[in-house]
CSV table of C-alpha atoms and ligand atoms in Angstrom, one decimal:
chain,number,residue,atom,x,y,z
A,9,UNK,CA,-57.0,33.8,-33.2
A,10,UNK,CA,-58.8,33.6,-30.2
A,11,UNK,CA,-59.8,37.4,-28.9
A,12,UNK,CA,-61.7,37.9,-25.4
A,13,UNK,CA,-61.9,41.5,-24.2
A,14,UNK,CA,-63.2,42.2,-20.5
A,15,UNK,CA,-64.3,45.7,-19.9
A,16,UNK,CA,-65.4,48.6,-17.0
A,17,UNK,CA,-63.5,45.8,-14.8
A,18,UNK,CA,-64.0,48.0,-11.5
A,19,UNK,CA,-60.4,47.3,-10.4
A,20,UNK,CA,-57.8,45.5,-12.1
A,21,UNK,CA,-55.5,43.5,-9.3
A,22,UNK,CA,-51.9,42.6,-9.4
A,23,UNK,CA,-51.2,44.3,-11.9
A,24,UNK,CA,-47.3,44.6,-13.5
A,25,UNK,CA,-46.4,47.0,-16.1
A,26,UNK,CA,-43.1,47.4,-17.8
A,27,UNK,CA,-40.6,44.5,-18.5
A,28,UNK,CA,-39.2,44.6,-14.7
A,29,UNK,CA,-41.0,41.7,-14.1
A,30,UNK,CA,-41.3,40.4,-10.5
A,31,UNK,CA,-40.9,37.1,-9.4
A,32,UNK,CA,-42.7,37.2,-6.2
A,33,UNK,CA,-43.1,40.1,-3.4
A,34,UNK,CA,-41.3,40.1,0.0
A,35,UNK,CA,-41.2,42.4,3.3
A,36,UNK,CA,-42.7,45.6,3.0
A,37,UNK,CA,-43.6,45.4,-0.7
A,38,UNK,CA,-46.2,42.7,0.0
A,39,UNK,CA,-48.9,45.3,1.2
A,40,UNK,CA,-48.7,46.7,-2.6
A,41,UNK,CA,-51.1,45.5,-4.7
A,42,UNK,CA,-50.9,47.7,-7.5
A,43,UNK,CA,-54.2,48.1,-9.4
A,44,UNK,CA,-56.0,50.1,-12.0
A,45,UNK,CA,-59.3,51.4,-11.4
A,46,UNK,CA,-61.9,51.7,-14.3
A,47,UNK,CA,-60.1,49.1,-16.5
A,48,UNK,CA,-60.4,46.8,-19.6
A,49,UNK,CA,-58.1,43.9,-20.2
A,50,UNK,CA,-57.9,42.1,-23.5
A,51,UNK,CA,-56.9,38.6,-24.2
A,52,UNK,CA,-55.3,36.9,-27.1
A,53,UNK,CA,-55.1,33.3,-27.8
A,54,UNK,CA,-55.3,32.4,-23.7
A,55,UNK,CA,-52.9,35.1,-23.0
A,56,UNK,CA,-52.9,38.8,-21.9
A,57,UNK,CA,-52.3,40.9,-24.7
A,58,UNK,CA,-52.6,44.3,-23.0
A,59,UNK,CA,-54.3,46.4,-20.4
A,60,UNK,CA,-55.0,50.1,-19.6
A,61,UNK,CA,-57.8,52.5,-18.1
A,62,UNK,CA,-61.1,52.7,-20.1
A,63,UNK,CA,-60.6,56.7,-20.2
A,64,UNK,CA,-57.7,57.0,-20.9
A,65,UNK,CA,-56.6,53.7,-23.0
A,66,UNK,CA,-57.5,52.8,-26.2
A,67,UNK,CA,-58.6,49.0,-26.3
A,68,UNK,CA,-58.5,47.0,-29.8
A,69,UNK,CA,-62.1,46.0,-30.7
A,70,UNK,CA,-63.5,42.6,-30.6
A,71,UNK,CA,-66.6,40.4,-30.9
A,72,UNK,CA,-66.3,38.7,-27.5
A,73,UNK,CA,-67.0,41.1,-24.7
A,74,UNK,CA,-68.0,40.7,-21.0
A,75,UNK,CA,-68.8,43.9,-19.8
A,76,UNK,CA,-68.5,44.4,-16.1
A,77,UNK,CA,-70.3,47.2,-15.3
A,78,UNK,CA,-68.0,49.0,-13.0
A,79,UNK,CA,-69.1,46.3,-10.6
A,80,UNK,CA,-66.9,43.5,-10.8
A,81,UNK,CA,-63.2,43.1,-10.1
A,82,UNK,CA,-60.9,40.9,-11.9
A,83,UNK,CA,-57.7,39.4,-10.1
A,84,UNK,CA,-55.1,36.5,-11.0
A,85,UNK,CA,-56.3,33.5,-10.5
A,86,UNK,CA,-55.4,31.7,-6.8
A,87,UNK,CA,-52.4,29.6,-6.9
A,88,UNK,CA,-53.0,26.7,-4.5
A,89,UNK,CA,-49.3,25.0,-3.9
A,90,UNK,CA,-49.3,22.6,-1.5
A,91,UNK,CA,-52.7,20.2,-1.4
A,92,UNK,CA,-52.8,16.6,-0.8
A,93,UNK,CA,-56.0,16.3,-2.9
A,94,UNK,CA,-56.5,12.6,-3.9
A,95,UNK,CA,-57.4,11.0,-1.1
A,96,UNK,CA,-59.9,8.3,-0.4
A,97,UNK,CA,-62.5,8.4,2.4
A,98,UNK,CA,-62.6,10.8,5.9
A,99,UNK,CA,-61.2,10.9,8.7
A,100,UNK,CA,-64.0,13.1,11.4
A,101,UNK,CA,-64.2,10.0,13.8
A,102,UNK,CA,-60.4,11.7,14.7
A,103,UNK,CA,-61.7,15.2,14.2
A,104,UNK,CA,-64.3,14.2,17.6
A,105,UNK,CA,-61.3,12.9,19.1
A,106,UNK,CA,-59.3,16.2,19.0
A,107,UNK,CA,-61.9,17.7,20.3
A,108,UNK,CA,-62.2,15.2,23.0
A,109,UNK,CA,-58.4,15.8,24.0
A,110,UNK,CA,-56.1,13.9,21.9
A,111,UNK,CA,-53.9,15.6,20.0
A,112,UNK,CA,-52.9,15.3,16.0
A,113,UNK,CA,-49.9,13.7,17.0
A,114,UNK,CA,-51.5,11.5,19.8
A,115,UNK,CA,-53.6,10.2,17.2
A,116,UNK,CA,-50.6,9.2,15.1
A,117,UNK,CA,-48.7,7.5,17.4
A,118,UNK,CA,-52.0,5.6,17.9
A,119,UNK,CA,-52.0,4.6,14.3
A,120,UNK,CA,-54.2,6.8,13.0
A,121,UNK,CA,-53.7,9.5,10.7
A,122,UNK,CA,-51.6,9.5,8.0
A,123,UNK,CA,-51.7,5.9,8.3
A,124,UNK,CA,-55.4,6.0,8.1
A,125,UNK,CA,-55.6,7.7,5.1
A,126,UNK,CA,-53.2,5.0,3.7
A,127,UNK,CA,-55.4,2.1,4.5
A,128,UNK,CA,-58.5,3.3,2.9
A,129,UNK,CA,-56.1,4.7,-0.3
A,130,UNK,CA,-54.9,1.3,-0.9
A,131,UNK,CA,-58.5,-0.4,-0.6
A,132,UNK,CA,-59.4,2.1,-3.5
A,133,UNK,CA,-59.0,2.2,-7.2
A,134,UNK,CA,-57.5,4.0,-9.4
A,135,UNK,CA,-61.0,5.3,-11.1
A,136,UNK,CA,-62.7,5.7,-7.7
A,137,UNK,CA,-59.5,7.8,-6.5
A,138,UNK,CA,-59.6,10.2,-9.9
A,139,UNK,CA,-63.3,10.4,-10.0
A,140,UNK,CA,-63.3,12.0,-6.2
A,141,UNK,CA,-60.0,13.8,-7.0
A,142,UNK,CA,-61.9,15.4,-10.2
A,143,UNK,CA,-65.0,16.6,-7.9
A,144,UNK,CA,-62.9,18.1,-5.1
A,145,UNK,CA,-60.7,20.1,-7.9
A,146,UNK,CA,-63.4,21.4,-10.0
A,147,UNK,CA,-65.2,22.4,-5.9
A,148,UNK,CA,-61.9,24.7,-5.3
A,149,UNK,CA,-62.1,25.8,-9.1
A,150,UNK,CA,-65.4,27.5,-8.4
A,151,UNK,CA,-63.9,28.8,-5.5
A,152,UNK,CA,-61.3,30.6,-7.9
A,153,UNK,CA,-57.9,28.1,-7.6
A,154,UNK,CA,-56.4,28.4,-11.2
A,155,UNK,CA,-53.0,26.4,-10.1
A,156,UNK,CA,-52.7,23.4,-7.9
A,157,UNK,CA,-50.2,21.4,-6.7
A,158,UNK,CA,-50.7,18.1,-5.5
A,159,UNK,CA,-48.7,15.3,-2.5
A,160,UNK,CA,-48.4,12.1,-3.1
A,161,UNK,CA,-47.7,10.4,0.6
A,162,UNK,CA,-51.2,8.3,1.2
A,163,UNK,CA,-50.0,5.4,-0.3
A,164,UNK,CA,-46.8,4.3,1.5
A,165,UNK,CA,-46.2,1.1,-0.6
A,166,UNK,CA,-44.8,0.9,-4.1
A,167,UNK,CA,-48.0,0.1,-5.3
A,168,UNK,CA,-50.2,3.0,-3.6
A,169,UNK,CA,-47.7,6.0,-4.2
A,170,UNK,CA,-47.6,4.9,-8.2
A,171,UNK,CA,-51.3,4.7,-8.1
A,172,UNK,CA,-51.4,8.6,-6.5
A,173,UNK,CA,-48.9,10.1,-8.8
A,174,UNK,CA,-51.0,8.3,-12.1
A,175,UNK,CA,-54.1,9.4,-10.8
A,176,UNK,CA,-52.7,13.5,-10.4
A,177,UNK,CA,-51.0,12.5,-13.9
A,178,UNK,CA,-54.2,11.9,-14.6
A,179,UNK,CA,-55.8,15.0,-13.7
A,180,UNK,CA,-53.2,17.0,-15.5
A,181,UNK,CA,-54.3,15.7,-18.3
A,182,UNK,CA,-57.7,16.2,-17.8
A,183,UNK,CA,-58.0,19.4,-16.3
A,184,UNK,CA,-57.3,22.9,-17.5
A,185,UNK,CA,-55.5,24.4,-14.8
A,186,UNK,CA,-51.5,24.3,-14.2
A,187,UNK,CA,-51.0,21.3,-12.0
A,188,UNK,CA,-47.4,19.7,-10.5
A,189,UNK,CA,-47.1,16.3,-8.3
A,190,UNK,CA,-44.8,16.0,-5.3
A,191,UNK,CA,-43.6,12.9,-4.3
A,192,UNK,CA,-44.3,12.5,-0.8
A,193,UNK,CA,-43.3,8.5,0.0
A,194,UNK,CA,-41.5,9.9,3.1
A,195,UNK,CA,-45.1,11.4,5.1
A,196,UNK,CA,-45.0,8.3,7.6
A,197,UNK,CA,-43.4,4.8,8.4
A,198,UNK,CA,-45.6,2.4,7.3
A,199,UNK,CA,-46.8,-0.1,9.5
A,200,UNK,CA,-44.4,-2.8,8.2
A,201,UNK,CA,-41.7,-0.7,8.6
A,202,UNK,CA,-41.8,1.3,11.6
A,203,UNK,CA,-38.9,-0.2,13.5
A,204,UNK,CA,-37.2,-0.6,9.9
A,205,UNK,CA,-36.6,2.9,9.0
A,206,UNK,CA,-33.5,1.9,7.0
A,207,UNK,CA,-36.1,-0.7,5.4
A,208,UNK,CA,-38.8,2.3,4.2
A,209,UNK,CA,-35.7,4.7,2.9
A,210,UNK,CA,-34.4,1.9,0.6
A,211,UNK,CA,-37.2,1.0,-0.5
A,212,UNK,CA,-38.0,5.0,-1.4
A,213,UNK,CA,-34.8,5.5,-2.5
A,214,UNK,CA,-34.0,2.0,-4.8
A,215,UNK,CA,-37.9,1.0,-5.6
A,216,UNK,CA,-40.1,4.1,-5.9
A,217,UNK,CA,-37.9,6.7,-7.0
A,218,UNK,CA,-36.1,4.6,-10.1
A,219,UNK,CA,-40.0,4.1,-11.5
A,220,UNK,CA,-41.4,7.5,-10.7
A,221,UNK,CA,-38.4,9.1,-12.3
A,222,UNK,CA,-39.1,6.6,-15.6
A,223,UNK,CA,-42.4,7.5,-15.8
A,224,UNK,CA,-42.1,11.0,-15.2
A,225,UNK,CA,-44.7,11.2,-12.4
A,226,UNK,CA,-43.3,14.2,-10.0
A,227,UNK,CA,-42.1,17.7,-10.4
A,228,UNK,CA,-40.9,17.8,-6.4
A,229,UNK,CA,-39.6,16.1,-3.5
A,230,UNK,CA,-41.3,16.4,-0.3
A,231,UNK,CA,-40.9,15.3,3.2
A,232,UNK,CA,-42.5,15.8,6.4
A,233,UNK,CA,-39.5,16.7,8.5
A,234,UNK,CA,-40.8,16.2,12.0
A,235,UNK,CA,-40.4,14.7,15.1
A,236,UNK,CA,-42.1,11.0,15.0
A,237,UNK,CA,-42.1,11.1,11.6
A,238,UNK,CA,-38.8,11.6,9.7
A,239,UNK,CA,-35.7,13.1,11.1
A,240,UNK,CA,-33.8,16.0,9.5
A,241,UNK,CA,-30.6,13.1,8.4
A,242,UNK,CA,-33.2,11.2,7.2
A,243,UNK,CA,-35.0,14.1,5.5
A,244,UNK,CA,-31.5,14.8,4.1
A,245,UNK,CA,-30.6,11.3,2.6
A,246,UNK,CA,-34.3,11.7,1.0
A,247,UNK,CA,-33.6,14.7,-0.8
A,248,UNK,CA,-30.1,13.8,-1.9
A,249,UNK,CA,-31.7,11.3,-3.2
A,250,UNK,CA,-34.4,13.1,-5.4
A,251,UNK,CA,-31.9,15.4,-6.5
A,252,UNK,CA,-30.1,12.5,-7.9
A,253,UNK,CA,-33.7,12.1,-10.5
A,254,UNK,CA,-34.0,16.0,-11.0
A,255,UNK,CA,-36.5,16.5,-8.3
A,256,UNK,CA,-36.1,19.6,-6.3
A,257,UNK,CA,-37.8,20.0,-2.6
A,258,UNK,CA,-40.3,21.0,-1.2
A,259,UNK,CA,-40.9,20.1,2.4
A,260,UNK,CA,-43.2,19.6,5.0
A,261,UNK,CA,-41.1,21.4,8.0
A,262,UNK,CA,-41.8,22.9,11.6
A,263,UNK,CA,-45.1,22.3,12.4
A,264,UNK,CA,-45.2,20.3,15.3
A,265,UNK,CA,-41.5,21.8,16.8
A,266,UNK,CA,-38.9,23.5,15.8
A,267,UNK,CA,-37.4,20.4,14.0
A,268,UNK,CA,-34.7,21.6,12.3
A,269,UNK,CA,-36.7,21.2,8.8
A,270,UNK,CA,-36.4,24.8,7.6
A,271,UNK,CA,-32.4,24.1,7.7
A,272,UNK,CA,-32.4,21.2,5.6
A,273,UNK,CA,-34.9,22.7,3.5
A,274,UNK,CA,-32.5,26.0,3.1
A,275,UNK,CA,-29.6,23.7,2.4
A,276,UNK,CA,-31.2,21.5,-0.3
A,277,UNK,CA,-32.3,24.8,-1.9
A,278,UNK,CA,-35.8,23.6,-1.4
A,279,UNK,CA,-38.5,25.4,-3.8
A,280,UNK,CA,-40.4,26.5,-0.2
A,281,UNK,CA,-40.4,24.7,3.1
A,282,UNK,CA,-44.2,24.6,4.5
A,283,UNK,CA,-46.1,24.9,7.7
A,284,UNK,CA,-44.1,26.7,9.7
A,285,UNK,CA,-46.2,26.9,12.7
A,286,UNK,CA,-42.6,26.5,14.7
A,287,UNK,CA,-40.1,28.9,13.5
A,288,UNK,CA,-38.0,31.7,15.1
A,289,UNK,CA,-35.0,33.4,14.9
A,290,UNK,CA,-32.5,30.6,13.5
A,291,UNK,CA,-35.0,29.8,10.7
A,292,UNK,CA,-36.0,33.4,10.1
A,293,UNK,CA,-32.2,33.4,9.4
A,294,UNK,CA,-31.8,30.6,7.5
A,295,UNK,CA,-34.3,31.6,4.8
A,296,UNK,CA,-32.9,35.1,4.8
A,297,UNK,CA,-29.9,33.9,2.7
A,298,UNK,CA,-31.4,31.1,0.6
A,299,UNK,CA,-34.1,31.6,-2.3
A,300,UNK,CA,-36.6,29.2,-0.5
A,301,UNK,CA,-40.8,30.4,-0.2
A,302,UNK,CA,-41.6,30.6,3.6
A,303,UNK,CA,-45.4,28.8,2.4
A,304,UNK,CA,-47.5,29.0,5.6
A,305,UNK,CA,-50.6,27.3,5.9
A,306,UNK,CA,-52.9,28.6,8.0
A,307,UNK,CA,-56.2,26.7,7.5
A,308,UNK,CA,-54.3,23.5,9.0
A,309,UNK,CA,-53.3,25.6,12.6
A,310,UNK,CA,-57.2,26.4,12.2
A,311,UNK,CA,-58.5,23.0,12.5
A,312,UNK,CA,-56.1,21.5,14.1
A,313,UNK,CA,-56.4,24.2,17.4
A,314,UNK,CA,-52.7,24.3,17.3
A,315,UNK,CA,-50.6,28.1,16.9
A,316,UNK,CA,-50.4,30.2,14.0
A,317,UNK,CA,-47.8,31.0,12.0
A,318,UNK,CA,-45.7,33.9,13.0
A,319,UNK,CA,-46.2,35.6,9.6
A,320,UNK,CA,-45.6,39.0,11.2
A,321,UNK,CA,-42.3,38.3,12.1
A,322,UNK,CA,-41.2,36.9,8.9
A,323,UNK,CA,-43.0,39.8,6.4
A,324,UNK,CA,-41.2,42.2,8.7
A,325,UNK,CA,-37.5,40.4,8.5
A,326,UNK,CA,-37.8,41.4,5.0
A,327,UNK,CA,-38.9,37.7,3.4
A,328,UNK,CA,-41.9,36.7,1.3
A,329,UNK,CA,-44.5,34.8,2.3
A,330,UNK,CA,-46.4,32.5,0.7
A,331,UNK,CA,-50.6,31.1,1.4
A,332,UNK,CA,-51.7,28.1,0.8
A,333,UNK,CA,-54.6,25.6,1.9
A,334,UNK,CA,-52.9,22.3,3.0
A,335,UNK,CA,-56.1,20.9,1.5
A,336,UNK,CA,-55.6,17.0,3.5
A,337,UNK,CA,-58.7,14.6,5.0
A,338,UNK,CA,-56.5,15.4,8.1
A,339,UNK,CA,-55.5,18.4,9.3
A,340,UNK,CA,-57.2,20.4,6.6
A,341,UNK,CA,-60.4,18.8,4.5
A,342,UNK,CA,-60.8,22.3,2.8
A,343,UNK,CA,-59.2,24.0,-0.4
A,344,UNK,CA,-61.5,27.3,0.1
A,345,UNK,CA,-58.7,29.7,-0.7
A,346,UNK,CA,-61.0,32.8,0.1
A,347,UNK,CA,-61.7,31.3,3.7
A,348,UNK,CA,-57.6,31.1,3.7
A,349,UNK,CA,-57.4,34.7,2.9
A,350,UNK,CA,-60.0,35.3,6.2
A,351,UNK,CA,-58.0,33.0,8.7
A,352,UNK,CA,-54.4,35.2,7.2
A,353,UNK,CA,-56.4,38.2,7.7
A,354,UNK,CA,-57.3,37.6,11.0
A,355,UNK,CA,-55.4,35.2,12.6
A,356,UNK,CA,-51.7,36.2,11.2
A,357,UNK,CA,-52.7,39.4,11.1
A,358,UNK,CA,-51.7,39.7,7.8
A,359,UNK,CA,-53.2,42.6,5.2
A,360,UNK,CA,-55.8,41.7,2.7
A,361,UNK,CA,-52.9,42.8,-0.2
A,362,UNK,CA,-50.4,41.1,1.6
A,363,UNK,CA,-52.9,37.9,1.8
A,364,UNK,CA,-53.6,38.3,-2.4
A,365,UNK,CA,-49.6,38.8,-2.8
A,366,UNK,CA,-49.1,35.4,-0.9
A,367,UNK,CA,-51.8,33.2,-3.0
A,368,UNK,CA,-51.0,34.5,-6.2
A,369,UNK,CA,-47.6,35.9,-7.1
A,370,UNK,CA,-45.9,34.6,-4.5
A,371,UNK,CA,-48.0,31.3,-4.9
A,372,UNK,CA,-47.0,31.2,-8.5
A,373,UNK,CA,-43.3,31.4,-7.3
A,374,UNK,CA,-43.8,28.1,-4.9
A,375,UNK,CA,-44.4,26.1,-8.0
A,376,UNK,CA,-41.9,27.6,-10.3
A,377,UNK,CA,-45.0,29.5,-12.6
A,378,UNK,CA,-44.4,33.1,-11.6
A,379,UNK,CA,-43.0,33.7,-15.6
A,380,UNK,CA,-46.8,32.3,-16.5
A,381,UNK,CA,-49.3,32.8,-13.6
A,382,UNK,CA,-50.1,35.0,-10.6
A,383,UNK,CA,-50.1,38.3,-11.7
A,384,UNK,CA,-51.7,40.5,-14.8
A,385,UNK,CA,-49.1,40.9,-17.2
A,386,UNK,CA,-48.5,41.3,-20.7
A,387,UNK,CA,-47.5,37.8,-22.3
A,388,UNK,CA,-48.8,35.8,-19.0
A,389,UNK,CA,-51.7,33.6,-19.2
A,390,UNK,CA,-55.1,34.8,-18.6
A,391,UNK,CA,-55.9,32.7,-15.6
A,392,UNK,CA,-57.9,35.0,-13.7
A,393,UNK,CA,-61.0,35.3,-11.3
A,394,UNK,CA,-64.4,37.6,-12.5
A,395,UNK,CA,-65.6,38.7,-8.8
A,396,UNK,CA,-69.0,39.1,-8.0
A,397,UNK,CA,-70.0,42.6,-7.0
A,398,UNK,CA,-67.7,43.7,-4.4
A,399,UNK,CA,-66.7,47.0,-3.2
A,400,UNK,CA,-63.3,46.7,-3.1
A,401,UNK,CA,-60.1,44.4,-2.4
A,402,UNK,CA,-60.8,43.7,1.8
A,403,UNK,CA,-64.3,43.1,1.2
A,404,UNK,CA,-63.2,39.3,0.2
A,405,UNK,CA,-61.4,38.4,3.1
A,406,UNK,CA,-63.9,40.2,5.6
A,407,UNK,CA,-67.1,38.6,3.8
A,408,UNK,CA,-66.3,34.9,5.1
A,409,UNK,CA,-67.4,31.9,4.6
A,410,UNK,CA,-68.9,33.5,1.2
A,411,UNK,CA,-68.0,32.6,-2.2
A,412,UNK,CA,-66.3,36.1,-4.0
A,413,UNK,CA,-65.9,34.1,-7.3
A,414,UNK,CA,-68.1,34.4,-10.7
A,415,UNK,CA,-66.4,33.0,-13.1
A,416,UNK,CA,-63.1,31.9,-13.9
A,417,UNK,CA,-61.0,32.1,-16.6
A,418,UNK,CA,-58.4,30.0,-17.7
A,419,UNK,CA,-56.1,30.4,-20.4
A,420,UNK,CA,-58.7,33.4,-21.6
A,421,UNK,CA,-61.8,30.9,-21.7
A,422,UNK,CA,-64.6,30.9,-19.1
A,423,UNK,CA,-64.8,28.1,-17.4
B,520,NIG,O1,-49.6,18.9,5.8
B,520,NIG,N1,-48.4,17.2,8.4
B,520,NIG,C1,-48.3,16.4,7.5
B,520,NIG,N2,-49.1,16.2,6.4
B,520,NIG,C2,-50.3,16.7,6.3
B,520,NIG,C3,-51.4,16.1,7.0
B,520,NIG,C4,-51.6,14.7,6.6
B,520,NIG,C5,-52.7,14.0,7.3
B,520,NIG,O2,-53.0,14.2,8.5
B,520,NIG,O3,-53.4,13.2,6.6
B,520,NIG,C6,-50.3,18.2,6.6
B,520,NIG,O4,-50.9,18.7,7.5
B,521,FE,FE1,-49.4,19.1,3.9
């Protein structure tokens, strides 16, 4: 047996008592983050094995301790769900052009972006791909992401999107942290095949999907639903066909206009539909009577200069809301999920609880986890972050650009 017990943990975050469990948080319950001051937590063969308040609680005793001194805080581990972390190369030369005046989807049509990325992924190997993959994971580790997921969609060719879904295999193998794969074929027309649409979906749908499926490489579906890029019939077909191998969607949808993606996400029953810069009413209603996570991600609006997310408007129409970083050479070449909290804070104008709700329960929702991760319950795995001294909750959003993380523990073993 493998014991761990953390005690005077000044607060004890997102915390769940009781066998009501919740799956995720939505509307006006997404400013509670219930929490017990003055706590100890104590961990059992990589899980949490019980909790309480050091006066009033008796705790079992055990050899390994870490005592925190009324000083430190201890919350679930941040669930990062939508990244498109193996990459290969950079792309500022079209960061200098943004800020010179073209825009991301200038640059696209110019055959740059996505299809950048693709070149230099397909003039890489498989090692060099995992070994850069490996760095950047074990970077947003420290910065206290416990969960990843992780997009295919940079390789565009048979050959390139099974070498992306082997190397995330790869690092699911290798890494200690929950990880899933989304097949993301459908990010951009190829080269080859940009008047041959009908060309690119066959060969998704009758070449990449058969040997995905037979080697077991993906847990989701995605598509980026968007004007230039793939329609919402073709978006459809896509997910039909995905379905027909098990995987469920998640989506790339609204960013650039209001595209219709949320709708076709709703009616697939996607997992979440991301971005979501572009959404009003007709969306806001759409998700309203589906089970889909509205994921918003912020970071990306940040550095591409483009609007925010109206995350206002959907937290008040009752819904959840989910964080996450969008981590991309592209529109986002950063998985800091404490710098995510900042931008939610102060650009969506979301609450620092409400920002903590969205990157861990309700992250642990977007990939299907919220029965293992994202909160601290009884029987849940001890994924969780040791802060640094910090006063309280808001001080991690408000002290930006700072690291808030000590340590972090995964599956009850620092790491
Ligand atoms: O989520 N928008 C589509 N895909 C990525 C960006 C990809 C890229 O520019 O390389 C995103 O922002
Ligand atoms: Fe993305």
């Amino acid at each position: 047996m493998q014991h761990l017990l953390l005690i005077n943990i000044r607060q004890l975050v997102g915390v769940e008592k009781g066998d009501n469990r919740m799956s995720r948080v939505a509307g006006a319950d997404m400013k509670h983050l219930p929490t017990i001051d003055n706590a100890w937590l104590f961990i059992e063969n990589g899980r949490i094995h019980s909790f309480g308040t050091m006066d009033e609680e008796h705790f079992i005793q055990c050899n390994d301790i870490i005592d925190l001194k009324g000083k430190k805080t201890v919350i679930p581990a941040f669930v990062d769900s939508h990244t498109h972390l193996v990459f290969a190369g950079s792309r500022e030369g079209e960061f200098v052009d943004r800020i010179n005046g073209l825009s991301y989807e200038e640059i696209a049509r110019r055959g740059g972006g996505i299809l950048n990325s693709a070149a230099k992924l397909n003039a890489a190997n498989e090692n060099e791909l995992y070994h850069a993959a490996h760095e950047r994971l074990h970077r947003v580790m420290a910065q206290g992401t416990g969960a990843i997921e992780i997009k295919s969609g940079y390789g565009l060719t048979v050959e390139g999107e099974l070498k992306m879904l082997r190397v995330i295999r790869r690092l699911k193998e290798n890494s200690p942290i929950p990880i899933k794969a989304s097949f993301l074929a459908a990010h951009a027309y190829p080269i080859d095949y940009k008047k041959n649409h009908e060309g690119y979906l066959n060969l998704i749908i009758n070449e990449m999907l058969p040997q995905i499926a037979d080697e077991g490489l993906a847990d989701y579906m995605d598509v980026f639903c968007e004007e230039g890029f793939f329609s919402v019939d073709e978006t459809s077909r896509l997910l039909d066909a995905g379905a027909k191998y098990g995987l469920k969607p998640k989506i790339h949808a609204n960013q650039l206009h209001y595209s219709g993606g949320v709708q076709v996400g709703v009616q697939h029953k996607a997992i979440s539909v991301d971005h979501l810069e572009c959404i009003g009413d007709a969306e806001i209603e759409a998700l309203k009577s589906s089970n889909t996570m509205p994921t918003l991600l912020p970071a990306a609006a940040f550095f591409l200069g483009i609007q925010y997310q109206p995350a206002r408007k959907i937290i008040d129409a009752g819904l959840p809301v989910c964080l996450a970083s969008d981590y991309n050479p592209g529109s986002c070449p950063s998985g800091n999920m404490p710098l995510l909290l900042t931008i939610a804070c102060t650009q969506l104008k979301m609450t620092p609880e409400e920002a903590i709700n969205a990157v861990t329960i309700n992250g642990a929702a977007a990939l299907e986890l919220e029965q293992e991760i994202g909160s601290i319950a009884i029987g849940k795995k001890a994924n969780l972050i040791i802060t640094k001294d910090i006063p309280s909750i808001s001080y991690i959003p408000y002290d930006f650009g700072n690291n808030p993380v000590e340590k972090l523990i995964i599956n009850g073993a620092v790491v």
